[in-house]
Amino acid sequence: MAEPAPDRACVINVINPNTTESMTALIAQAAQLSAGPHIRIVGRTSSFGPASIEGHYDEALATIGMLKAVAAGDAEGVDAHVIACFGDPGLLAAREITTAPVLGIAEAAMRAATFIAIHFSIVTTLTRTRVIAEHLLRNYGMEHACRRVRAVDVAVLDLDKPDANVRGLLLRECRDALDHDGIGAIVLGCAGMADLAQDLSSELGIPVIDGVAAAVRFAEALVGLKLKTSKVGDLAFPIPKARTPI
Ligand code: 2AL
């Protein structure tokens, strides 16, 4: 029997909604490493907003730059978008303005966790950002599955600083979660932790889920299934009206 012709390359627009280029490079590399063959990752840095997203104000500002990055990806004809920040800032707004699938890394990681475990814990950056994950858990109907939202108290922009000992802190917090939370999986709560998941998983002997990889693979699956964001009902294009251009 003849082999099916490989699909044309699928292009995924991986948006870092903060304005830090070095973080985009880390995210894009992790995305490409976790993607299947025939997947091309376009890493895109927000052109507007905060250098890192660590609170509600940061999220509100970051949403504008993220939406511009979705529009830029659509103009290039990408097949799907990933919002690579664990607060999934502006996820539903992004789904309104495009027909391509849009995945947020928090939702993707949480859903991946529930496919392979009954309960999970999240390990995020600053204690202050825990409330963002808690709100998402409620919105996504995942409260029952998440045992605890933990933090290592490292700022997003310190994650790649060798002095911050991020691997050591994450290892300690994940081990504590494993010993005390009654969980089967751990979700990492920041895109800037994407390069650490596999190493932590091997060291701890428990699935450690990076949302960037999960979102890229779910995006691939939706593109493969030829499923697009529905324009019927709640995610229809925004109602035309006078708006200040973004
Ligand atoms: C994040 C993230 O993923 N990117 C960012 O700027 N802030 N999340 C977090 N919990 O701090």
Coordinates of N, CA and C and ligand atoms in Angstrom, one line a residue:
M1 N 0.8 -1.2 0.0 CA 0.0 0.0 0.0 C 0.9 1.3 0.0
A2 N 0.5 2.3 -0.8 CA 1.3 3.5 -0.8 C 1.3 4.2 0.5
E3 N 2.4 4.8 0.9 CA 2.5 5.6 2.1 C 1.7 6.9 1.9
P4 N 1.0 7.3 2.9 CA 0.3 8.6 2.7 C 1.4 9.7 2.6
A5 N 1.1 10.7 1.7 CA 2.0 11.8 1.5 C 2.1 12.6 2.8
P6 N 3.3 13.0 3.3 CA 3.3 13.8 4.5 C 2.6 15.1 4.4
D7 N 1.9 15.5 5.4 CA 1.2 16.8 5.4 C 2.2 17.9 5.2
R8 N 1.8 19.0 4.7 CA 2.7 20.1 4.6 C 3.1 20.5 6.0
A9 N 4.2 21.2 6.1 CA 4.7 21.6 7.4 C 3.6 22.4 8.2
C10 N 3.5 22.0 9.4 CA 2.5 22.8 10.2 C 3.3 23.8 11.0
V11 N 2.8 25.0 11.0 CA 3.5 26.2 11.6 C 2.8 26.6 12.8
I12 N 3.5 26.6 14.0 CA 2.8 27.0 15.2 C 3.5 28.3 15.7
N13 N 2.6 29.3 15.9 CA 3.1 30.6 16.4 C 3.1 30.6 17.9
V14 N 4.3 30.5 18.5 CA 4.5 30.4 19.9 C 4.8 31.7 20.5
I15 N 3.8 32.3 21.2 CA 3.9 33.7 21.6 C 4.4 33.8 23.0
N16 N 5.5 34.5 23.3 CA 5.9 34.9 24.6 C 5.2 36.2 24.9
P17 N 4.2 36.2 25.8 CA 3.5 37.5 25.9 C 4.2 38.5 26.8
N18 N 5.4 38.2 27.3 CA 6.2 39.2 28.0 C 7.2 39.7 26.9
T19 N 7.9 40.8 27.2 CA 8.7 41.4 26.2 C 10.2 41.0 26.3
T20 N 10.5 39.9 27.0 CA 11.9 39.5 27.2 C 12.3 38.5 26.1
E21 N 13.2 39.0 25.2 CA 13.6 38.2 24.0 C 14.3 36.9 24.5
S22 N 15.1 37.0 25.5 CA 15.9 35.8 25.9 C 14.9 34.7 26.4
M23 N 13.8 35.1 26.9 CA 12.9 34.1 27.4 C 12.1 33.5 26.2
T24 N 11.9 34.3 25.2 CA 11.3 33.7 23.9 C 12.2 32.7 23.3
A25 N 13.5 33.0 23.3 CA 14.5 32.0 22.7 C 14.4 30.7 23.5
L26 N 14.3 30.7 24.8 CA 14.2 29.5 25.6 C 13.0 28.7 25.3
I27 N 11.8 29.5 25.2 CA 10.5 28.9 25.0 C 10.5 28.3 23.6
A28 N 11.0 29.0 22.6 CA 11.0 28.5 21.2 C 11.8 27.2 21.1
Q29 N 13.0 27.2 21.7 CA 13.8 26.0 21.7 C 13.1 24.8 22.3
A30 N 12.5 25.0 23.5 CA 11.8 23.9 24.2 C 10.6 23.5 23.3
A31 N 9.9 24.4 22.6 CA 8.8 24.1 21.8 C 9.2 23.2 20.6
Q32 N 10.4 23.7 20.0 CA 10.8 22.9 18.8 C 11.3 21.5 19.2
L33 N 12.0 21.4 20.3 CA 12.4 20.1 20.8 C 11.3 19.1 21.1
S34 N 10.2 19.7 21.6 CA 9.1 18.8 21.9 C 8.1 18.6 20.8
A35 N 8.3 19.3 19.7 CA 7.3 19.2 18.6 C 7.6 18.0 17.7
G36 N 6.6 17.5 17.0 CA 6.8 16.4 16.1 C 7.5 16.8 14.8
P37 N 7.9 15.8 14.0 CA 8.5 16.2 12.7 C 7.6 17.0 11.9
H38 N 7.9 17.7 10.9 CA 7.0 18.5 10.1 C 6.4 19.7 10.8
I39 N 6.8 20.0 12.1 CA 6.3 21.2 12.8 C 7.4 22.2 12.8
R40 N 7.0 23.4 12.4 CA 7.9 24.6 12.4 C 7.4 25.5 13.5
I41 N 8.2 25.8 14.4 CA 7.9 26.8 15.5 C 8.3 28.2 15.2
V42 N 7.4 29.1 15.2 CA 7.8 30.5 15.1 C 7.7 31.1 16.5
G43 N 8.8 31.5 17.1 CA 8.8 32.1 18.4 C 8.6 33.6 18.2
R44 N 7.7 34.2 19.0 CA 7.4 35.6 18.8 C 7.3 36.3 20.1
T45 N 8.0 37.4 20.3 CA 8.0 38.2 21.5 C 7.0 39.3 21.4
S46 N 6.2 39.5 22.5 CA 5.3 40.6 22.5 C 6.1 41.9 22.3
S47 N 5.4 42.8 21.6 CA 6.1 44.1 21.4 C 5.6 45.2 22.4
F48 N 4.7 44.8 23.3 CA 4.1 45.8 24.2 C 3.8 45.1 25.5
G49 N 4.1 45.8 26.6 CA 3.7 45.3 27.9 C 4.9 45.0 28.8
P50 N 4.7 44.3 29.9 CA 5.8 44.1 30.9 C 6.8 43.1 30.5
A51 N 8.0 43.2 31.1 CA 9.2 42.3 30.8 C 8.9 40.9 31.4
S52 N 8.0 40.8 32.4 CA 7.6 39.5 32.9 C 6.2 39.7 33.4
I53 N 5.5 38.6 33.5 CA 4.1 38.7 33.9 C 3.9 38.0 35.3
E54 N 3.7 38.8 36.3 CA 3.7 38.3 37.7 C 2.5 38.9 38.5
G55 N 1.4 39.2 37.9 CA 0.3 39.8 38.6 C -0.8 40.2 37.6
H56 N -1.9 40.6 38.2 CA -3.1 40.9 37.3 C -2.8 42.1 36.4
Y57 N -2.1 43.2 36.9 CA -1.8 44.3 36.1 C -0.9 44.0 35.0
D58 N 0.1 43.2 35.2 CA 1.0 42.7 34.2 C 0.2 41.9 33.1
E59 N -0.7 41.1 33.6 CA -1.5 40.3 32.6 C -2.4 41.2 31.7
A60 N -3.0 42.2 32.4 CA -3.9 43.1 31.6 C -3.1 43.8 30.5
L61 N -1.9 44.3 30.9 CA -1.0 45.0 29.9 C -0.5 44.0 28.8
A62 N -0.2 42.8 29.2 CA 0.4 41.9 28.3 C -0.6 41.4 27.2
T63 N -1.9 41.5 27.6 CA -2.9 41.0 26.6 C -2.8 41.7 25.3
I64 N -2.6 43.0 25.3 CA -2.6 43.8 24.1 C -1.5 43.3 23.2
G65 N -0.3 43.2 23.7 CA 0.9 42.7 22.9 C 0.6 41.3 22.4
M66 N 0.0 40.5 23.2 CA -0.3 39.1 22.8 C -1.2 39.0 21.6
L67 N -2.3 39.9 21.7 CA -3.3 39.9 20.6 C -2.6 40.4 19.3
K68 N -1.7 41.3 19.4 CA -1.0 41.8 18.2 C -0.2 40.6 17.6
A69 N 0.4 39.8 18.5 CA 1.2 38.7 18.0 C 0.4 37.6 17.4
V70 N -0.8 37.5 17.8 CA -1.8 36.5 17.2 C -2.1 37.0 15.8
A71 N -2.4 38.4 15.7 CA -2.7 38.9 14.4 C -1.5 38.8 13.4
A72 N -0.3 39.0 14.0 CA 0.9 38.9 13.1 C 1.1 37.5 12.6
G73 N 0.8 36.5 13.5 CA 0.9 35.1 13.1 C -0.1 34.8 12.0
D74 N -1.4 35.3 12.2 CA -2.4 35.0 11.2 C -2.1 35.6 9.9
A75 N -1.5 36.8 9.9 CA -1.1 37.5 8.6 C 0.0 36.6 7.9
E76 N 0.8 35.9 8.6 CA 1.7 35.0 8.0 C 1.2 33.6 7.6
G77 N -0.1 33.4 8.0 CA -0.7 32.1 7.7 C -0.4 30.9 8.6
V78 N 0.0 31.2 9.9 CA 0.3 30.1 10.8 C -0.9 29.2 11.0
D79 N -0.7 28.0 11.4 CA -1.8 27.0 11.6 C -2.4 27.0 13.0
A80 N -1.6 27.5 14.0 CA -2.1 27.5 15.4 C -1.2 28.5 16.2
H81 N -1.8 28.8 17.3 CA -1.1 29.8 18.2 C -1.0 29.1 19.6
V82 N 0.1 29.4 20.3 CA 0.3 29.0 21.7 C 0.6 30.3 22.5
I83 N -0.1 30.5 23.5 CA 0.2 31.6 24.4 C 1.1 31.1 25.6
A84 N 2.4 31.4 25.5 CA 3.3 30.8 26.4 C 3.6 31.6 27.7
C85 N 2.5 31.7 28.5 CA 2.6 32.3 29.8 C 1.6 31.5 30.7
F86 N 2.0 31.2 31.9 CA 1.1 30.2 32.7 C -0.2 30.9 33.1
G87 N -0.4 32.2 33.0 CA -1.7 32.8 33.3 C -2.6 32.7 32.2
D88 N -2.2 32.2 31.0 CA -3.0 32.2 29.8 C -3.7 33.5 29.6
P89 N -2.9 34.6 29.6 CA -3.5 36.0 29.5 C -4.2 36.2 28.2
G90 N -5.4 36.6 28.2 CA -6.1 36.9 27.0 C -6.5 35.7 26.1
L91 N -6.6 34.5 26.7 CA -6.8 33.3 25.9 C -8.1 33.4 25.1
L92 N -9.2 33.8 25.8 CA -10.5 33.8 25.1 C -10.6 34.9 24.1
A93 N -9.9 36.1 24.4 CA -9.9 37.2 23.4 C -9.2 36.7 22.1
A94 N -8.1 36.0 22.3 CA -7.3 35.5 21.2 C -8.2 34.6 20.4
R95 N -8.9 33.7 21.0 CA -9.8 32.8 20.3 C -10.9 33.5 19.5
E96 N -11.3 34.7 20.0 CA -12.3 35.4 19.2 C -11.7 36.0 17.9
I97 N -10.4 36.4 17.9 CA -9.9 37.1 16.7 C -9.3 36.2 15.6
T98 N -9.3 34.9 15.9 CA -8.7 34.0 14.9 C -9.5 32.8 14.7
T99 N -9.3 32.1 13.5 CA -9.9 30.8 13.3 C -9.0 29.7 13.6
A100 N -7.7 30.0 13.8 CA -6.7 29.0 14.1 C -6.9 28.5 15.6
P101 N -6.6 27.3 15.9 CA -6.7 26.9 17.3 C -5.7 27.8 18.2
V102 N -6.1 28.1 19.4 CA -5.2 28.9 20.3 C -5.2 28.1 21.6
L103 N -3.9 27.7 22.0 CA -3.7 26.9 23.2 C -3.0 27.8 24.2
G104 N -3.5 27.8 25.5 CA -2.7 28.4 26.6 C -2.0 27.3 27.3
I105 N -0.8 27.7 27.7 CA 0.1 26.6 28.3 C -0.5 26.1 29.7
A106 N -1.2 27.0 30.4 CA -1.7 26.5 31.7 C -2.8 25.5 31.4
E107 N -3.8 25.8 30.6 CA -4.9 24.9 30.3 C -4.3 23.6 29.7
A108 N -3.3 23.7 28.8 CA -2.8 22.5 28.1 C -2.1 21.6 29.2
A109 N -1.4 22.2 30.1 CA -0.6 21.4 31.1 C -1.6 20.8 32.0
M110 N -2.6 21.5 32.5 CA -3.6 21.0 33.4 C -4.4 19.8 32.8
R111 N -4.8 20.0 31.5 CA -5.5 18.9 30.9 C -4.7 17.7 30.6
A112 N -3.4 17.9 30.3 CA -2.5 16.8 30.1 C -2.4 16.1 31.4
A113 N -2.2 16.8 32.5 CA -2.1 16.1 33.8 C -3.3 15.2 34.1
T114 N -4.5 15.7 33.7 CA -5.7 14.9 34.1 C -5.8 13.6 33.2
F115 N -5.1 13.6 32.1 CA -5.1 12.4 31.2 C -4.3 11.3 31.8
I116 N -3.3 11.7 32.6 CA -2.3 10.7 33.1 C -2.3 10.5 34.6
A117 N -3.1 11.3 35.3 CA -3.1 11.2 36.8 C -4.5 11.7 37.3
I118 N -4.9 11.3 38.5 CA -6.1 11.8 39.0 C -5.9 13.2 39.7
H119 N -4.8 13.3 40.4 CA -4.5 14.6 41.1 C -3.1 15.1 40.7
F120 N -2.9 16.4 40.6 CA -1.6 17.0 40.4 C -1.4 18.2 41.3
S121 N -0.2 18.6 41.4 CA 0.1 19.9 42.0 C 0.8 20.8 41.0
I122 N 0.7 22.1 41.2 CA 1.4 23.0 40.4 C 2.5 23.6 41.2
V123 N 3.7 23.8 40.5 CA 4.8 24.5 41.1 C 5.1 25.7 40.3
T124 N 4.9 26.9 40.8 CA 5.0 28.1 40.0 C 6.1 29.0 40.6
T125 N 6.2 30.2 40.1 CA 7.3 31.1 40.4 C 7.1 31.8 41.8
L126 N 6.5 33.0 41.8 CA 6.3 33.8 43.0 C 5.0 33.4 43.7
T127 N 5.0 33.4 45.0 CA 3.8 33.1 45.8 C 2.7 34.0 45.3
R128 N 3.0 35.2 45.0 CA 2.0 36.2 44.5 C 1.3 35.7 43.2
T129 N 1.9 34.9 42.4 CA 1.2 34.4 41.2 C 0.4 33.2 41.4
R130 N 0.4 32.7 42.6 CA -0.4 31.5 42.9 C -1.9 31.7 42.6
V131 N -2.4 32.9 42.9 CA -3.8 33.3 42.8 C -4.2 33.2 41.3
I132 N -3.3 33.5 40.4 CA -3.6 33.4 39.0 C -3.9 32.0 38.6
A133 N -3.1 31.1 39.0 CA -3.3 29.6 38.7 C -4.6 29.2 39.4
E134 N -4.8 29.6 40.6 CA -6.1 29.2 41.3 C -7.3 29.7 40.6
H135 N -7.3 30.9 40.1 CA -8.4 31.3 39.3 C -8.6 30.5 38.0
L136 N -7.5 30.2 37.4 CA -7.6 29.3 36.1 C -8.2 28.0 36.5
L137 N -7.7 27.4 37.6 CA -8.2 26.0 37.9 C -9.7 26.1 38.1
R138 N -10.2 27.2 38.7 CA -11.7 27.3 38.9 C -12.4 27.5 37.5
N139 N -11.8 28.3 36.7 CA -12.4 28.6 35.3 C -12.4 27.3 34.5
Y140 N -11.4 26.5 34.6 CA -11.2 25.3 33.7 C -11.9 24.1 34.4
G141 N -12.5 24.3 35.5 CA -13.2 23.2 36.2 C -12.2 22.1 36.7
M142 N -11.0 22.5 37.1 CA -9.9 21.6 37.5 C -9.6 21.6 39.0
E143 N -10.4 22.4 39.7 CA -10.1 22.5 41.2 C -10.0 21.1 41.9
H144 N -10.9 20.2 41.4 CA -11.0 18.9 42.1 C -9.7 18.1 41.8
A145 N -9.1 18.4 40.7 CA -7.9 17.6 40.3 C -6.6 18.2 40.8
C146 N -6.6 19.5 41.2 CA -5.3 20.1 41.7 C -5.3 20.0 43.2
R147 N -4.3 19.4 43.8 CA -4.2 19.3 45.2 C -3.6 20.6 45.8
R148 N -2.6 21.2 45.2 CA -2.0 22.3 45.8 C -1.3 23.2 44.7
V149 N -1.3 24.5 44.9 CA -0.5 25.3 44.0 C 0.7 25.8 44.9
R150 N 1.9 25.4 44.5 CA 3.1 25.8 45.3 C 3.9 26.8 44.5
A151 N 4.8 27.4 45.3 CA 5.7 28.4 44.6 C 7.1 28.3 45.1
V152 N 8.1 28.6 44.2 CA 9.5 28.5 44.7 C 10.0 29.9 45.0
D153 N 9.2 30.9 44.8 CA 9.6 32.3 45.1 C 10.8 32.7 44.4
V154 N 10.9 32.5 43.1 CA 11.9 33.0 42.2 C 11.1 33.9 41.1
A155 N 11.6 35.1 40.9 CA 11.0 36.0 39.9 C 11.2 35.4 38.5
V156 N 10.3 35.6 37.6 CA 10.4 35.0 36.3 C 11.7 35.3 35.6
L157 N 12.2 36.6 35.7 CA 13.4 37.0 35.0 C 14.7 36.5 35.7
D158 N 14.5 35.8 36.9 CA 15.7 35.2 37.6 C 15.8 33.7 37.3
L159 N 14.8 33.2 36.6 CA 14.8 31.7 36.4 C 16.0 31.2 35.7
D160 N 16.6 32.0 34.8 CA 17.8 31.5 34.0 C 19.1 32.0 34.7
K161 N 19.0 32.6 35.9 CA 20.2 33.0 36.6 C 20.8 31.9 37.4
P162 N 22.1 31.5 37.0 CA 22.7 30.3 37.8 C 22.6 30.5 39.3
D163 N 22.8 31.7 39.8 CA 22.8 32.0 41.2 C 21.5 31.7 41.9
A164 N 20.4 31.7 41.1 CA 19.1 31.5 41.7 C 18.8 30.0 42.1
N165 N 19.7 29.1 41.6 CA 19.6 27.7 41.9 C 18.1 27.2 41.7
V166 N 17.6 27.5 40.5 CA 16.2 27.2 40.2 C 16.0 25.7 40.2
R167 N 16.9 24.9 39.6 CA 16.8 23.5 39.5 C 16.7 22.9 40.9
G168 N 17.5 23.4 41.8 CA 17.5 22.9 43.2 C 16.2 23.2 43.9
L169 N 15.8 24.4 43.8 CA 14.5 24.8 44.4 C 13.3 24.1 43.9
L170 N 13.3 23.9 42.6 CA 12.2 23.2 42.0 C 12.2 21.7 42.4
L171 N 13.4 21.1 42.5 CA 13.5 19.7 42.9 C 13.0 19.6 44.3
R172 N 13.4 20.5 45.2 CA 12.9 20.4 46.6 C 11.4 20.5 46.7
E173 N 10.8 21.5 46.0 CA 9.4 21.8 46.1 C 8.6 20.6 45.4
C174 N 9.1 20.1 44.3 CA 8.4 19.0 43.6 C 8.5 17.7 44.5
R175 N 9.6 17.5 45.2 CA 9.8 16.4 46.0 C 8.8 16.5 47.2
D176 N 8.7 17.7 47.7 CA 7.7 17.9 48.8 C 6.3 17.6 48.4
A177 N 6.0 18.1 47.1 CA 4.7 17.8 46.6 C 4.4 16.3 46.4
L178 N 5.4 15.6 46.0 CA 5.4 14.2 45.8 C 5.1 13.5 47.1
D179 N 5.8 13.9 48.1 CA 5.8 13.3 49.5 C 4.5 13.6 50.2
H180 N 3.9 14.8 50.0 CA 2.8 15.2 50.9 C 1.5 15.5 50.2
D181 N 1.4 15.7 48.9 CA 0.2 16.1 48.2 C -0.7 15.0 47.7
G182 N -0.2 13.8 47.7 CA -1.0 12.7 47.2 C -1.3 12.8 45.7
I183 N -0.3 13.1 44.9 CA -0.5 13.4 43.5 C 0.2 12.3 42.6
G184 N -0.2 12.4 41.3 CA 0.4 11.5 40.3 C 1.2 12.2 39.3
A185 N 1.1 13.6 39.3 CA 1.8 14.4 38.3 C 2.0 15.8 38.9
I186 N 3.0 16.4 38.3 CA 3.3 17.8 38.7 C 3.3 18.7 37.4
V187 N 2.7 19.9 37.6 CA 2.6 20.8 36.5 C 3.6 22.0 36.8
L188 N 4.5 22.3 35.9 CA 5.3 23.5 36.1 C 4.6 24.8 35.8
G189 N 4.7 25.8 36.6 CA 3.8 27.0 36.5 C 4.4 28.2 35.8
C190 N 5.4 28.0 34.9 CA 5.9 29.1 34.2 C 6.6 28.6 32.9
A191 N 6.4 29.4 31.8 CA 7.0 29.1 30.5 C 8.5 29.1 30.6
G192 N 9.1 29.8 31.5 CA 10.5 29.9 31.7 C 11.1 28.7 32.4
M193 N 10.2 27.7 32.8 CA 10.7 26.5 33.3 C 10.7 25.3 32.3
A194 N 10.4 25.7 31.0 CA 10.1 24.7 30.0 C 11.3 23.7 29.8
D195 N 12.5 24.2 30.0 CA 13.7 23.4 29.7 C 14.0 22.4 30.9
L196 N 13.3 22.5 32.0 CA 13.6 21.7 33.2 C 12.8 20.5 33.4
A197 N 11.6 20.4 32.7 CA 10.6 19.4 33.0 C 11.2 18.0 32.9
Q198 N 11.9 17.7 31.8 CA 12.3 16.3 31.6 C 13.3 15.9 32.6
D199 N 14.2 16.7 32.9 CA 15.2 16.4 33.9 C 14.6 16.2 35.3
L200 N 13.6 17.1 35.7 CA 13.0 16.9 37.0 C 12.2 15.6 37.0
S201 N 11.5 15.3 35.9 CA 10.7 14.1 35.8 C 11.6 12.8 36.0
S202 N 12.8 12.8 35.3 CA 13.7 11.6 35.5 C 14.2 11.6 36.9
E203 N 14.5 12.7 37.5 CA 15.1 12.7 38.8 C 14.1 12.3 39.9
L204 N 12.8 12.7 39.7 CA 11.8 12.4 40.7 C 11.0 11.1 40.4
G205 N 11.0 10.6 39.2 CA 10.2 9.4 38.9 C 8.7 9.7 38.9
I206 N 8.3 10.9 38.5 CA 6.9 11.2 38.4 C 6.8 12.1 37.1
P207 N 5.6 12.0 36.4 CA 5.5 12.9 35.3 C 5.5 14.4 35.7
V208 N 6.4 15.2 35.1 CA 6.5 16.6 35.3 C 6.1 17.3 34.0
I209 N 5.1 18.1 34.0 CA 4.5 18.5 32.7 C 4.9 20.0 32.5
D210 N 5.5 20.3 31.3 CA 5.7 21.6 30.9 C 4.6 22.0 29.9
G211 N 4.0 23.1 30.2 CA 2.8 23.5 29.4 C 3.2 23.9 28.0
V212 N 4.4 24.4 27.7 CA 4.8 24.7 26.4 C 4.7 23.5 25.5
A213 N 5.4 22.4 26.0 CA 5.4 21.1 25.2 C 4.0 20.6 25.0
A214 N 3.2 20.7 26.1 CA 1.8 20.1 26.0 C 1.0 20.9 25.0
A215 N 1.1 22.3 25.1 CA 0.3 23.1 24.2 C 0.7 22.9 22.7
V216 N 2.0 22.8 22.5 CA 2.5 22.5 21.1 C 1.9 21.2 20.6
R217 N 2.0 20.2 21.4 CA 1.5 18.9 21.0 C 0.0 18.8 20.8
F218 N -0.8 19.6 21.7 CA -2.2 19.6 21.5 C -2.6 20.5 20.2
A219 N -1.8 21.5 20.0 CA -2.0 22.3 18.8 C -1.8 21.5 17.5
E220 N -0.7 20.7 17.5 CA -0.5 19.8 16.4 C -1.7 18.9 16.2
A221 N -2.2 18.3 17.3 CA -3.3 17.4 17.2 C -4.5 18.0 16.6
L222 N -4.8 19.2 17.1 CA -6.0 19.9 16.5 C -5.8 20.3 15.0
V223 N -4.6 20.7 14.7 CA -4.4 20.9 13.2 C -4.5 19.7 12.4
G224 N -4.0 18.6 13.0 CA -4.1 17.3 12.3 C -5.5 16.8 12.2
L225 N -6.3 17.2 13.1 CA -7.8 16.8 13.1 C -8.6 17.8 12.2
K226 N -7.9 18.8 11.7 CA -8.5 19.9 10.9 C -9.6 20.6 11.7
L227 N -9.3 20.8 13.0 CA -10.3 21.5 13.9 C -9.8 22.9 14.1
K228 N -10.7 23.9 13.8 CA -10.4 25.3 14.0 C -11.2 25.9 15.1
T229 N -10.9 27.0 15.6 CA -11.7 27.7 16.6 C -13.1 28.0 16.0
S230 N -14.1 27.6 16.7 CA -15.5 27.8 16.1 C -15.8 29.3 16.1
K231 N -16.4 29.7 15.0 CA -16.9 31.0 14.9 C -18.4 31.1 15.1
V232 N -18.9 30.0 15.6 CA -20.4 29.9 15.9 C -20.5 30.1 17.4
G233 N -21.3 31.1 17.8 CA -21.5 31.3 19.2 C -20.5 32.1 19.9
D234 N -20.0 31.6 21.1 CA -19.3 32.4 22.0 C -17.9 32.9 21.6
L235 N -17.3 32.2 20.6 CA -16.0 32.6 20.1 C -16.1 33.2 18.7
A236 N -17.3 33.7 18.3 CA -17.4 34.4 17.1 C -16.5 35.6 17.0
F237 N -16.2 36.1 15.8 CA -15.3 37.3 15.7 C -16.0 38.5 16.5
P238 N -15.1 39.4 17.1 CA -15.7 40.5 17.9 C -16.7 41.3 17.0
I239 N -17.7 41.8 17.7 CA -18.7 42.6 17.1 C -18.1 43.9 16.5
P240 N -18.3 44.1 15.1 CA -17.7 45.3 14.5 C -18.2 46.6 15.2
K241 N -17.3 47.4 15.6 CA -17.7 48.7 16.2 C -16.4 49.6 16.1
A242 N -16.6 50.9 16.5 CA -15.4 51.8 16.5 C -14.5 51.3 17.7
R243 N -13.2 51.2 17.4 CA -12.3 50.8 18.4 C -11.0 51.5 18.1
T244 N -10.3 52.0 19.2 CA -8.9 52.5 19.0 C -8.0 51.3 18.5
P245 N -7.3 51.5 17.4 CA -6.5 50.4 17.0 C -5.4 50.0 18.0
I246 N -5.1 48.7 18.1 CA -4.0 48.3 19.0 C -2.7 48.2 18.3
Ligands
2AL1 C1 4.8 33.6 33.8 C2 5.1 33.0 32.6 O1 4.9 31.9 32.2 N1 5.7 34.0 31.8 C3 5.7 35.1 32.6 O2 6.2 36.2 32.3 N2 5.2 34.8 33.8 N3 4.2 32.8 34.8 C4 4.4 32.9 36.2 N4 3.8 32.1 37.0 O3 5.2 33.8 36.6

